[in-house]
Coordinates of C-alpha atoms in Angstrom, one line a residue:
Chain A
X18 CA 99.3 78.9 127.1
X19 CA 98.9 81.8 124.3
X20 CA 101.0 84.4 124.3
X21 CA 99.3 87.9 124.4
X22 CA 100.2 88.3 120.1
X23 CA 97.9 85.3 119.9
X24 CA 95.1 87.0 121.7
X25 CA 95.1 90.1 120.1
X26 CA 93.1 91.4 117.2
X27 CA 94.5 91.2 113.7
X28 CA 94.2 95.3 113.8
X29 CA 96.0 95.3 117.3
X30 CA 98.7 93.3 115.9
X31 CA 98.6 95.7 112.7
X32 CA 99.1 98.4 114.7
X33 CA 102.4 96.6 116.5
X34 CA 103.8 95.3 113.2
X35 CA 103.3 99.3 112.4
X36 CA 105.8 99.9 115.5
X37 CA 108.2 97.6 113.7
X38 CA 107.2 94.5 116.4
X39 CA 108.5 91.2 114.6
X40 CA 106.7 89.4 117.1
X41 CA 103.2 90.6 116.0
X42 CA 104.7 90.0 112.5
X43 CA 105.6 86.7 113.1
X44 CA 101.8 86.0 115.0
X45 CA 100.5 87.2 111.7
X46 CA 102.3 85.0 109.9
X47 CA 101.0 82.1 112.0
X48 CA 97.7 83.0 111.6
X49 CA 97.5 83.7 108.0
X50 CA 100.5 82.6 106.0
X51 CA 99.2 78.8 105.2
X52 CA 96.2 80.6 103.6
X53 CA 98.0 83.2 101.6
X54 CA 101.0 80.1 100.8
X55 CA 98.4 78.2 99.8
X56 CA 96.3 80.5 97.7
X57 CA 99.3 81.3 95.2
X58 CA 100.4 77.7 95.4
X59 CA 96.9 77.1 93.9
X60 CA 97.2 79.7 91.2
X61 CA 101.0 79.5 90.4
X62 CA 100.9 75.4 90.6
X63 CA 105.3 76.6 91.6
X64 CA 106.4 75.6 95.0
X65 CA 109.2 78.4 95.0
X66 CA 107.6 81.0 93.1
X67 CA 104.5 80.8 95.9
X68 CA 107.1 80.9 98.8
X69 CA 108.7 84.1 97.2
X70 CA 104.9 85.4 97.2
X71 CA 103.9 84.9 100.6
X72 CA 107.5 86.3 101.7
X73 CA 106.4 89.2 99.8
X74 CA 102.9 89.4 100.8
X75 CA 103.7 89.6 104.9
X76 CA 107.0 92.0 103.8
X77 CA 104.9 94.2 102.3
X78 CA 102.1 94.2 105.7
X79 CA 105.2 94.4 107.5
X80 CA 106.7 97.6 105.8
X81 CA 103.6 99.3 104.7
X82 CA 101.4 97.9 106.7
X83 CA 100.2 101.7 107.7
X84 CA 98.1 101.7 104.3
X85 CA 95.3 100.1 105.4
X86 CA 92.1 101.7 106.2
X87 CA 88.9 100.0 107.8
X88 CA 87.6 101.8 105.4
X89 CA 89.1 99.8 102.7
X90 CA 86.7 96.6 104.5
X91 CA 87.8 93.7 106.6
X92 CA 91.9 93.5 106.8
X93 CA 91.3 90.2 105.8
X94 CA 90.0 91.0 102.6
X95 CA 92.7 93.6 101.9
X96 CA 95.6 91.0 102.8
X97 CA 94.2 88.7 100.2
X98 CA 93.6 91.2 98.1
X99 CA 97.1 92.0 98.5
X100 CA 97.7 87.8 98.0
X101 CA 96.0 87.5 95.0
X102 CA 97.2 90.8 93.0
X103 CA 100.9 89.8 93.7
X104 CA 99.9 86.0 92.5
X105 CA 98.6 87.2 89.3
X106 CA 101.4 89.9 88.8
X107 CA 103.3 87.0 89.2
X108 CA 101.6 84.9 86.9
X109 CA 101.2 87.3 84.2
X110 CA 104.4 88.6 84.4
X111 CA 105.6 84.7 83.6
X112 CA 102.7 84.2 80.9
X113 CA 104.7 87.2 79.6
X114 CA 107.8 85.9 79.8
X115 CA 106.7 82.6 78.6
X116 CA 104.8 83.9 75.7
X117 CA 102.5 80.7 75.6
X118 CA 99.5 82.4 76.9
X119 CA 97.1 79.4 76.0
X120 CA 99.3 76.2 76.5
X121 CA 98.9 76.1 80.3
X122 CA 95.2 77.0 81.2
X123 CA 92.9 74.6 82.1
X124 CA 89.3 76.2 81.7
X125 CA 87.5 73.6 84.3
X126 CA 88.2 74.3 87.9
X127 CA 89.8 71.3 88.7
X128 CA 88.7 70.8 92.6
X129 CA 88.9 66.8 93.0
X130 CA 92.4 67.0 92.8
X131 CA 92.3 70.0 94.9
X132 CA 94.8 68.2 98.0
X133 CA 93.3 69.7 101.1
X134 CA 95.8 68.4 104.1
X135 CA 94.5 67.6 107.6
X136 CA 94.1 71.2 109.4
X137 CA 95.2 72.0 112.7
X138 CA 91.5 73.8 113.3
X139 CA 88.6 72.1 112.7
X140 CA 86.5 75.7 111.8
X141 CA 89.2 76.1 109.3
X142 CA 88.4 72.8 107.7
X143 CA 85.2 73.7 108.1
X144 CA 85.6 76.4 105.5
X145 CA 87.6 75.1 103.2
X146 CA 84.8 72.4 102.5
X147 CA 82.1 75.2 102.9
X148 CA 83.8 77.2 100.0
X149 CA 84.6 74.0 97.7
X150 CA 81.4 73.3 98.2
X151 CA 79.8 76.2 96.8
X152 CA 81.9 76.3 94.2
X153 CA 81.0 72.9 93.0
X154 CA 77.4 73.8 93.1
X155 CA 78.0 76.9 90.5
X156 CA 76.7 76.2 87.4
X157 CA 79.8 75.0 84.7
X158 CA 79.7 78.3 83.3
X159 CA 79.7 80.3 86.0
X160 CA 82.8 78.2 87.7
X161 CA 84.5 78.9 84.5
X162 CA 84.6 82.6 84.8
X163 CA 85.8 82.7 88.5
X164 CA 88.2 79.6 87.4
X165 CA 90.0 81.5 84.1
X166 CA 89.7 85.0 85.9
X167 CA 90.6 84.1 89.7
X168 CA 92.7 81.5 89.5
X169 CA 94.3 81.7 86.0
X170 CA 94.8 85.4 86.1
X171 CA 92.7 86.2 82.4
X172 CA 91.1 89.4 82.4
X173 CA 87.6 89.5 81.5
X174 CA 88.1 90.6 77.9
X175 CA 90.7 87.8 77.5
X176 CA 87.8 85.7 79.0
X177 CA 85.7 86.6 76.1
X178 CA 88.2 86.0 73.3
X179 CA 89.1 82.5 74.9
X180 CA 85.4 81.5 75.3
X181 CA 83.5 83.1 72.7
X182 CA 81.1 85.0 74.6
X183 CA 80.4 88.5 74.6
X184 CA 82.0 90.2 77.5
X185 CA 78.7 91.2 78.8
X186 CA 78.0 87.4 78.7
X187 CA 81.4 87.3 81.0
X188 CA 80.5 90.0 83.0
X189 CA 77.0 88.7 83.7
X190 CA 78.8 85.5 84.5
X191 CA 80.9 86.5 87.1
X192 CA 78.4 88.6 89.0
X193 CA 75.7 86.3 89.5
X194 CA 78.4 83.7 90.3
X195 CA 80.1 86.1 93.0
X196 CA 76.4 86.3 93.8
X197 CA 75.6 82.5 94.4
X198 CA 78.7 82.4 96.5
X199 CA 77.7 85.1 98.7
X200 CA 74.6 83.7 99.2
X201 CA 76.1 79.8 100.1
X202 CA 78.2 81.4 101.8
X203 CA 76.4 83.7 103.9
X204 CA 76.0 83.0 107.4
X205 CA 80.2 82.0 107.6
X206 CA 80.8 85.1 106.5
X207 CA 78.6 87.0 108.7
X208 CA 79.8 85.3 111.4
X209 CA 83.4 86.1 110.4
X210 CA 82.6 90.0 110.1
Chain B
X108 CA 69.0 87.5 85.7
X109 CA 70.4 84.9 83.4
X110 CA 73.0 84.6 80.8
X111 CA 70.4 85.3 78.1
X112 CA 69.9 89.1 79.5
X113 CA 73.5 89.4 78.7
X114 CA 74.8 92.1 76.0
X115 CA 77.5 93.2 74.4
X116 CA 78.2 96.6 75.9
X117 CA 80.6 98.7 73.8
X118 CA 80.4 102.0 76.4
X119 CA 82.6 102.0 79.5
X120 CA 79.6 100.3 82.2
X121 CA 82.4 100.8 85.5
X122 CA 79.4 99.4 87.8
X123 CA 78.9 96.1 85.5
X124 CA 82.8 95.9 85.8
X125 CA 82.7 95.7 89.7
X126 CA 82.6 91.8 90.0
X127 CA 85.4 92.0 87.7
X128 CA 87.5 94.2 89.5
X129 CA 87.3 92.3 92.9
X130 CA 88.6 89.1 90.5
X131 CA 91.3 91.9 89.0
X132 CA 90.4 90.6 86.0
X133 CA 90.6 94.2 84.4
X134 CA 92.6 95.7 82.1
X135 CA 94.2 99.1 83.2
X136 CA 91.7 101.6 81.5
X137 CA 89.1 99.6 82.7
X138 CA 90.5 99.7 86.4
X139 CA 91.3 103.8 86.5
X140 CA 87.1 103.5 85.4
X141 CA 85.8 101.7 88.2
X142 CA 88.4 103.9 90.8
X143 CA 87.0 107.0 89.8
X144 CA 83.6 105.6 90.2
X145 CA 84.8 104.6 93.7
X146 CA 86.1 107.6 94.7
X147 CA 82.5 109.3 94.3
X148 CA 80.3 106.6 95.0
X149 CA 79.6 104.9 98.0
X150 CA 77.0 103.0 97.2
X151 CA 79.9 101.4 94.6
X152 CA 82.4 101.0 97.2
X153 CA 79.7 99.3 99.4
X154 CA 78.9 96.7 96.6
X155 CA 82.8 96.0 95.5
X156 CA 83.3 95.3 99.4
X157 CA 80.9 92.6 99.2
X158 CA 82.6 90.9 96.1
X159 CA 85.9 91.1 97.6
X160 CA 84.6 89.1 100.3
X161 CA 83.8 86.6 97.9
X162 CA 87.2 86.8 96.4
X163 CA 88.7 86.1 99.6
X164 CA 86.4 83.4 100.4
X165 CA 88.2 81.9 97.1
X166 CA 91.0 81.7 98.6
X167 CA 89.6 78.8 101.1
X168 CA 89.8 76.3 97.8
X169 CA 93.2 74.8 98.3
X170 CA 95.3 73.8 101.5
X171 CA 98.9 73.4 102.0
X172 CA 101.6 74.4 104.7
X173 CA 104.5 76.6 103.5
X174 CA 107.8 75.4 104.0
X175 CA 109.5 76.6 107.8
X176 CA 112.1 78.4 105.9
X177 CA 109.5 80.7 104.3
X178 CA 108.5 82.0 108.1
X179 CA 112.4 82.0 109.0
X180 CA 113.3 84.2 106.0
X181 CA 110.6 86.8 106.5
X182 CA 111.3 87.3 110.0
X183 CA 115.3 87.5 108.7
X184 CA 113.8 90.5 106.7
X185 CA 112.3 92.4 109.3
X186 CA 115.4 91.6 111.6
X187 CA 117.3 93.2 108.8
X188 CA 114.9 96.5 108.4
X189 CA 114.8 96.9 112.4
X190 CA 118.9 97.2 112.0
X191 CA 118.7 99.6 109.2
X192 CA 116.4 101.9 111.0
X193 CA 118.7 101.7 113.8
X194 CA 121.3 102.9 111.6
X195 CA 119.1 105.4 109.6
X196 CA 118.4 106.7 113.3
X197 CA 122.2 107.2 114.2
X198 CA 123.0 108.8 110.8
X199 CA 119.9 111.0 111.7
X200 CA 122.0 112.3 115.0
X201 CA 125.4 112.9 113.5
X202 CA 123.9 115.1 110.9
X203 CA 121.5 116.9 113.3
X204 CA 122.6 120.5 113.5
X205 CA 123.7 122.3 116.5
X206 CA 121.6 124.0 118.4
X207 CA 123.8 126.9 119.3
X208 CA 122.4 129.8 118.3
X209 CA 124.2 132.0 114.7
X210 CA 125.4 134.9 117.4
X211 CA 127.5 132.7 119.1
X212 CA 129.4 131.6 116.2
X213 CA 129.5 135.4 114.9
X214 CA 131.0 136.5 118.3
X215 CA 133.7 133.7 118.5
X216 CA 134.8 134.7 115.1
X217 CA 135.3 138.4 116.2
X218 CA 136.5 137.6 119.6
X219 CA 139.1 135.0 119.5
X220 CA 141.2 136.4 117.0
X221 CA 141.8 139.5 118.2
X222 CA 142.3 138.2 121.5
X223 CA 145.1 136.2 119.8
X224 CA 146.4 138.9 118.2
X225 CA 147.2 141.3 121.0
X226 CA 148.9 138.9 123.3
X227 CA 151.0 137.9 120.7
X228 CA 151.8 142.0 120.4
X229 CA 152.1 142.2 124.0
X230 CA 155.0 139.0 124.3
X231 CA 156.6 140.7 120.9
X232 CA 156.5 144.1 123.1
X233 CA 157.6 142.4 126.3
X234 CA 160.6 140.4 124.7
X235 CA 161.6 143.6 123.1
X236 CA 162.0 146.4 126.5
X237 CA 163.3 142.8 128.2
X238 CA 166.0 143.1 125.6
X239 CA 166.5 146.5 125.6
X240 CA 166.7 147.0 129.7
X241 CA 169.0 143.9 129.5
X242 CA 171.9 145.3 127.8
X243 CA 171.8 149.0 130.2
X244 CA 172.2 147.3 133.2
X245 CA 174.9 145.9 134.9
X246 CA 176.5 144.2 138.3
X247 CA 173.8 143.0 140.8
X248 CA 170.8 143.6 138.4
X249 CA 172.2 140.8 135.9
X250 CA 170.8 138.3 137.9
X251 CA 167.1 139.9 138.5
X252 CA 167.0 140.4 135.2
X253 CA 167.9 137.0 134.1
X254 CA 165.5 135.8 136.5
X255 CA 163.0 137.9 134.8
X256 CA 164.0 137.1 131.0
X257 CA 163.7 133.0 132.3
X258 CA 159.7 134.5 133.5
X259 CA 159.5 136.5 130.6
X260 CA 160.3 133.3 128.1
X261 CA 157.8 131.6 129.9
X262 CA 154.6 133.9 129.3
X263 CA 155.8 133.9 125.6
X264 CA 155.5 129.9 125.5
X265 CA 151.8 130.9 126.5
X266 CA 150.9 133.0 124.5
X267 CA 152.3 130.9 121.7
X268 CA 150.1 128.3 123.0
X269 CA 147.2 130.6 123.0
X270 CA 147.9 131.8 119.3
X271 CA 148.0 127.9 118.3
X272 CA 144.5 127.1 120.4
X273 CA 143.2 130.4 118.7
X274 CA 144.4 128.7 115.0
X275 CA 142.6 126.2 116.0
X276 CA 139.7 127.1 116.8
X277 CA 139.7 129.0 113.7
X278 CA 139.6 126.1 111.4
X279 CA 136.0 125.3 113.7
X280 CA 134.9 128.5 113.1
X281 CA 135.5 128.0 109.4
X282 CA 133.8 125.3 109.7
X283 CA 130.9 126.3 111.5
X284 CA 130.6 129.1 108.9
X285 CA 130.3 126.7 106.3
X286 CA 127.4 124.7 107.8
X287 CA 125.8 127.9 108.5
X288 CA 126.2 128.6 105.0
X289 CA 124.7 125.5 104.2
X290 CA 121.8 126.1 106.9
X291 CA 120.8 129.9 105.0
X292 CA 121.2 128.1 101.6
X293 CA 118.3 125.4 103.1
X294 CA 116.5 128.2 104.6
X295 CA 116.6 129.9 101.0
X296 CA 115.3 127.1 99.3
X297 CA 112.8 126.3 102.1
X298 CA 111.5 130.0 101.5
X299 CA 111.1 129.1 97.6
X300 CA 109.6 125.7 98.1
X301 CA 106.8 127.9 100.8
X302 CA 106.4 130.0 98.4
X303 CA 105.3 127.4 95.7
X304 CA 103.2 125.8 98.2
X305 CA 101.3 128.6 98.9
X306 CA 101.0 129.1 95.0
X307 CA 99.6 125.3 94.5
X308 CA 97.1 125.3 97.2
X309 CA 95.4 128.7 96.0
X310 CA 96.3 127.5 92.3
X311 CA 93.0 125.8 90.7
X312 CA 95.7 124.0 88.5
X313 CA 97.3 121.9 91.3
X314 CA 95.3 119.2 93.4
X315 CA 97.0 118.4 96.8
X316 CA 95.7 114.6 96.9
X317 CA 98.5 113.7 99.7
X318 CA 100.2 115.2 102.6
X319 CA 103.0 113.4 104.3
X320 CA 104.1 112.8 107.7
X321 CA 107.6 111.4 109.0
X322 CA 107.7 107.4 110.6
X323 CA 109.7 106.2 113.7
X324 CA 112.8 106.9 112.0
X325 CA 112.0 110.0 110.5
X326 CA 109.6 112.0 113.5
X327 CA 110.3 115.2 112.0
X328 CA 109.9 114.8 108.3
X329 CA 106.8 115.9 106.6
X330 CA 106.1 116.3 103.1
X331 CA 103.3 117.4 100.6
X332 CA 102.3 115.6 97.0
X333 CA 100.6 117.8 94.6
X334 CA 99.4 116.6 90.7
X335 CA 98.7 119.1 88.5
X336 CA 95.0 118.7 87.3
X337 CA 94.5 118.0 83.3
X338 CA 98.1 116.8 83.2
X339 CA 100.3 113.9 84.6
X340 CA 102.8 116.5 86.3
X341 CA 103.0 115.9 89.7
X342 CA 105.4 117.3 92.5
X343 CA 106.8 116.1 96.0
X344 CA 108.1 118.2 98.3
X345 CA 109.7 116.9 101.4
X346 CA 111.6 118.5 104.5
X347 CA 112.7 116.9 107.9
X348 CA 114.4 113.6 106.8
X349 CA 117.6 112.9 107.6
X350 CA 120.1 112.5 104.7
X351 CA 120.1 108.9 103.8
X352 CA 122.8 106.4 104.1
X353 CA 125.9 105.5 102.0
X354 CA 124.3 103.5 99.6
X355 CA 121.1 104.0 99.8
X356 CA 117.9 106.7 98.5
X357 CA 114.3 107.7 98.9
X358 CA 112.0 106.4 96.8
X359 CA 108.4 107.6 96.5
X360 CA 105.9 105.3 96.2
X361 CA 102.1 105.0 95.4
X362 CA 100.0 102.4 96.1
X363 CA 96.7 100.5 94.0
X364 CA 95.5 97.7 95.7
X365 CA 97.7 97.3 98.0
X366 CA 100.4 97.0 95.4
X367 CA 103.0 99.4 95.8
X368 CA 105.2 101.4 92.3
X369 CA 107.8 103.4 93.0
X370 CA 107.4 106.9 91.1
X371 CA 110.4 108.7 91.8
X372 CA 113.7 108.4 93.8
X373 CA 115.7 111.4 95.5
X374 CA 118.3 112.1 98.3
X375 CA 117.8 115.3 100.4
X376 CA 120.0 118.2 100.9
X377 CA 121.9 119.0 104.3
X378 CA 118.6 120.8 105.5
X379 CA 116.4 117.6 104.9
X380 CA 114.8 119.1 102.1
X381 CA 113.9 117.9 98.6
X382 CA 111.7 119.0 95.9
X383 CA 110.8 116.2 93.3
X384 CA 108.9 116.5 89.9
X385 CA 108.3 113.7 87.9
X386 CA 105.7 112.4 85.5
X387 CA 102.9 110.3 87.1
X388 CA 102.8 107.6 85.1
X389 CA 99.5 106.1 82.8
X390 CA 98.3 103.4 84.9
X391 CA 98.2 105.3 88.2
X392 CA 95.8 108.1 87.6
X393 CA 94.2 106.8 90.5
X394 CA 95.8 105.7 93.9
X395 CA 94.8 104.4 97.3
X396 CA 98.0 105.4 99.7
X397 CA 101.2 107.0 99.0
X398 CA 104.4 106.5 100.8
X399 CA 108.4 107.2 101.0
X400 CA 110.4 104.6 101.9
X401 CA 114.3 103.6 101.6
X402 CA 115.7 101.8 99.9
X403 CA 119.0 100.3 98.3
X404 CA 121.0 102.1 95.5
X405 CA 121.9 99.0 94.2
X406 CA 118.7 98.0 92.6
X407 CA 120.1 93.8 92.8
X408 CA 120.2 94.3 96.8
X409 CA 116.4 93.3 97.9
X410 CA 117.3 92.3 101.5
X411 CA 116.5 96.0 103.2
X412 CA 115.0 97.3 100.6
X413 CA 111.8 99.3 100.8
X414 CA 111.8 100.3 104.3
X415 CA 108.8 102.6 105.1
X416 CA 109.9 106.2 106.4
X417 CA 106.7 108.3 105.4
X418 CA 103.5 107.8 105.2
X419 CA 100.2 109.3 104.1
X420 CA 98.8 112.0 107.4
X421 CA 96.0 110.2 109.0
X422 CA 94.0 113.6 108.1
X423 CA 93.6 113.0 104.4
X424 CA 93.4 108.6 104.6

């Protein structure tokens, strides 16, 4: 039987974490955490370094979780958003350190070796596949961009030097791909809005 | 459009940098460019939403289950903020001020002394003429009059209490004058700090981009941010938080993207009150949300560190 944090809305349980409820912290967690986990995992390729992240993803909901606005667009976007600018903080920060900028990025989105584990939801699996699968119909180019930008943390001027395009070349790159995706991707995400 | 339409552009283009944002694959001048171009345009804000979908749709690509001690430890963290509120709460009722009015504490320091003072005159008096009648009588009377030295002795134990209660009580009255000395100091400053409000809201040179309003632990604080325009000045001014904890400050924070910098730290004076200038720094020209939190003196002690007090008013989100 679900208990009544499972029920609720993510903004109802927003607005409990915001009354310092560890319970609706804890449901959020559940509902949300694999994807965040699994996200830096992705980008940071660092088991500990992408459990510190998620810690400090759902800390930072938890403590400042009054921040968000709807205005800001779904809360789902803004938690990722939230996901993906600590993961590339993260990874730039130990590009920094590491001062081998180009030793450790691969420029082809690797997604056959992708590991996608059995999910508990089926509609979650259903996305997973929906999303890998427009990504595999980008064209090489246009993968590469999202690839070296989203997942490798290289801004797109970085992007440019490393690939010897133009940045508008980049710039055109990423939009139409954003574009495609939005357009594979349509009808899951209107049905998630 | 194809790749071929592509050109090199070498003037700022913030709407061609929107996809680019969503990625955060922008460099800092770049990003303060596309935020101003948010904050005045919605058709902008409208397209960036639908790339940030996409961006969070990215993060469907991979799959794998966090470790249980991940979910353990965060819920170990909010345990740990729920007990320092607690504690932020009770150090927020010891300080809280009495509400007896400043006439009381004026008429006990008038009053009890001198009631001190004359019953000690009166015993001195008393044990005097007790004295003096003593040694002019004789026979019968010796008796009656040590009868009445042995009552006489015993008023002046009484009044020597009183004298020692009244002492007392002077040291709290002492005391009292020196919060209430404290209190007029706050008031002072609370008088300066409305009178340099008043100045920046009718003062073109000031922008008031934030106004602040006190969390669960804090009800009663409020604050007010203002940056001065065509500089990187900016000014917090704060009243209502309790004082806090050994070991710990405020920190002001702003927030881009969700990601939180801390700009300034400060304590508060016994009225609540602080006033905080500070530099804002390069790369947050432009920010979303602004908050004060608490957080740990010792900059090594993570566990309750950054625990949300203030936050932005509702009125000006």
């Amino acid at each position: 039987m679900p208990t009544k944090y499972q029920e609720m809305e993510d903004l109802d349980l927003l607005e409990e974490i915001s009354n310092r409820n560890r319970d609706a912290l804890a449901e959020l967690y559940d509902r949300y955490g694999r994807r965040v986990f699994s996200l830096a995992a992705r980008i940071l390729n660092d088991p500990v370094s992408s459990e510190e992240v998620t810690q400090d993803v759902f800390l930072s909901v938890w403590r400042r979780g009054s921040s968000y606005s709807s205005a800001k667009g779904k809360f789902t976007t803004w938690l990722f958003s939230i996901a993906h600018n600590r993961t590339i903080d993260e990874l730039r920060k130990r590009r920094r350190d590491r001062n081998r900028q180009n030793d450790d990025i691969d420029d082809h989105l690797n997604i056959e070796s992708v590991e996608i584990s059995p999910l508990e939801n089926a509609v979650a699996q259903s996305e997973y596949a929906k999303v890998r699968d427009a990504l595999a119909v980008l064209p090489a180019e246009q993968r590469q961009v999202v690839e070296l930008s989203y997942f490798k943390g290289l801004t797109q001027a970085e992007i440019a030097e490393r690939t010897g395009q133009p940045l508008g070349t980049v710039k055109t790159r990423m939009r139409l791909a954003l574009r495609k995706l939005r357009n594979a991707l349509s009808s899951e995400i209107s049905a998630a809005v | 459009m194809t790749d071929s339409d592509s050109f090199d552009l070498s003037i700022p283009d913030p709407w061609g940098d929107l996809p680019a944002y969503a990625l955060n694959a922008l460099g800092d001048e770049e990003r303060a460019r596309v935020e101003a171009l948010l904050d005045v345009s919605p058709e902008a804000r409208e397209e960036l939403r639908l790339y940030m979908e996409m961006a969070e749709a990215l993060s469907y690509v991979a799959d794998s289950a966090p470790p249980e001690h991940v979910r353990a430890g965060l819920l170990a963290q909010a345990d740990s903020d729920i007990h320092l509120m607690d504690v932020a709460r009770a150090e927020a009722r010891s300080v809280r001020p009495s509400r007896r009015s400043a006439f009381y504490g004026l008429f006990r320091s008038v009053r009890v002394p001198y009631v001190g003072t004359a019953a000690a005159l009166i015993a001195v008096m008393g044990i005097a003429i007790f004295f003096g009648i003593e040694s002019s009588r004789l026979g019968s009377e010796v008796a009656q009059l040590r009868m009445d030295r042995e009552a006489d002795l015993a008023q002046v134990a009484d009044l020597r209490q009183v004298v020692d209660e009244t002492s007392a009580q002077s040291d709290a009255q002492k005391a009292e004058v020196a919060r209430l000395t404290a209190v007029n100091a706050g008031l002072n400053e609370a008088l300066k700090n409305q009178q340099w409000l008043t100045y920046v809201t009718q003062n073109r040179e000031f922008r008031v981009p934030n106004y602040f309003v006190g969390g669960p632990g804090a009800p009663e604080a409020n604050g007010t941010l203002a940056v001065k325009n065509f500089d990187d000045l900016a000014v917090f001014l704060v009243s209502g938080l309790p004082p806090a904890p050994d070991g710990f400050q405020y920190g002001l924070t702003l927030v881009r993207d969700g990601v939180p910098e801390q700009v300034a730290t400060f304590q508060v004076n016994e009225a609540g009150m602080a006033r905080v200038e500070f530099k804002l720094p390069d790369n947050i020209v432009q920010f979303e949300s602004a908050m004060v939190v608490l957080n740990s003196v010792d900059p090594g002690d993570m566990s309750v560190s950054g625990l949300e007090v203030m936050q932005v008013s509702e009125t000006n989100r």
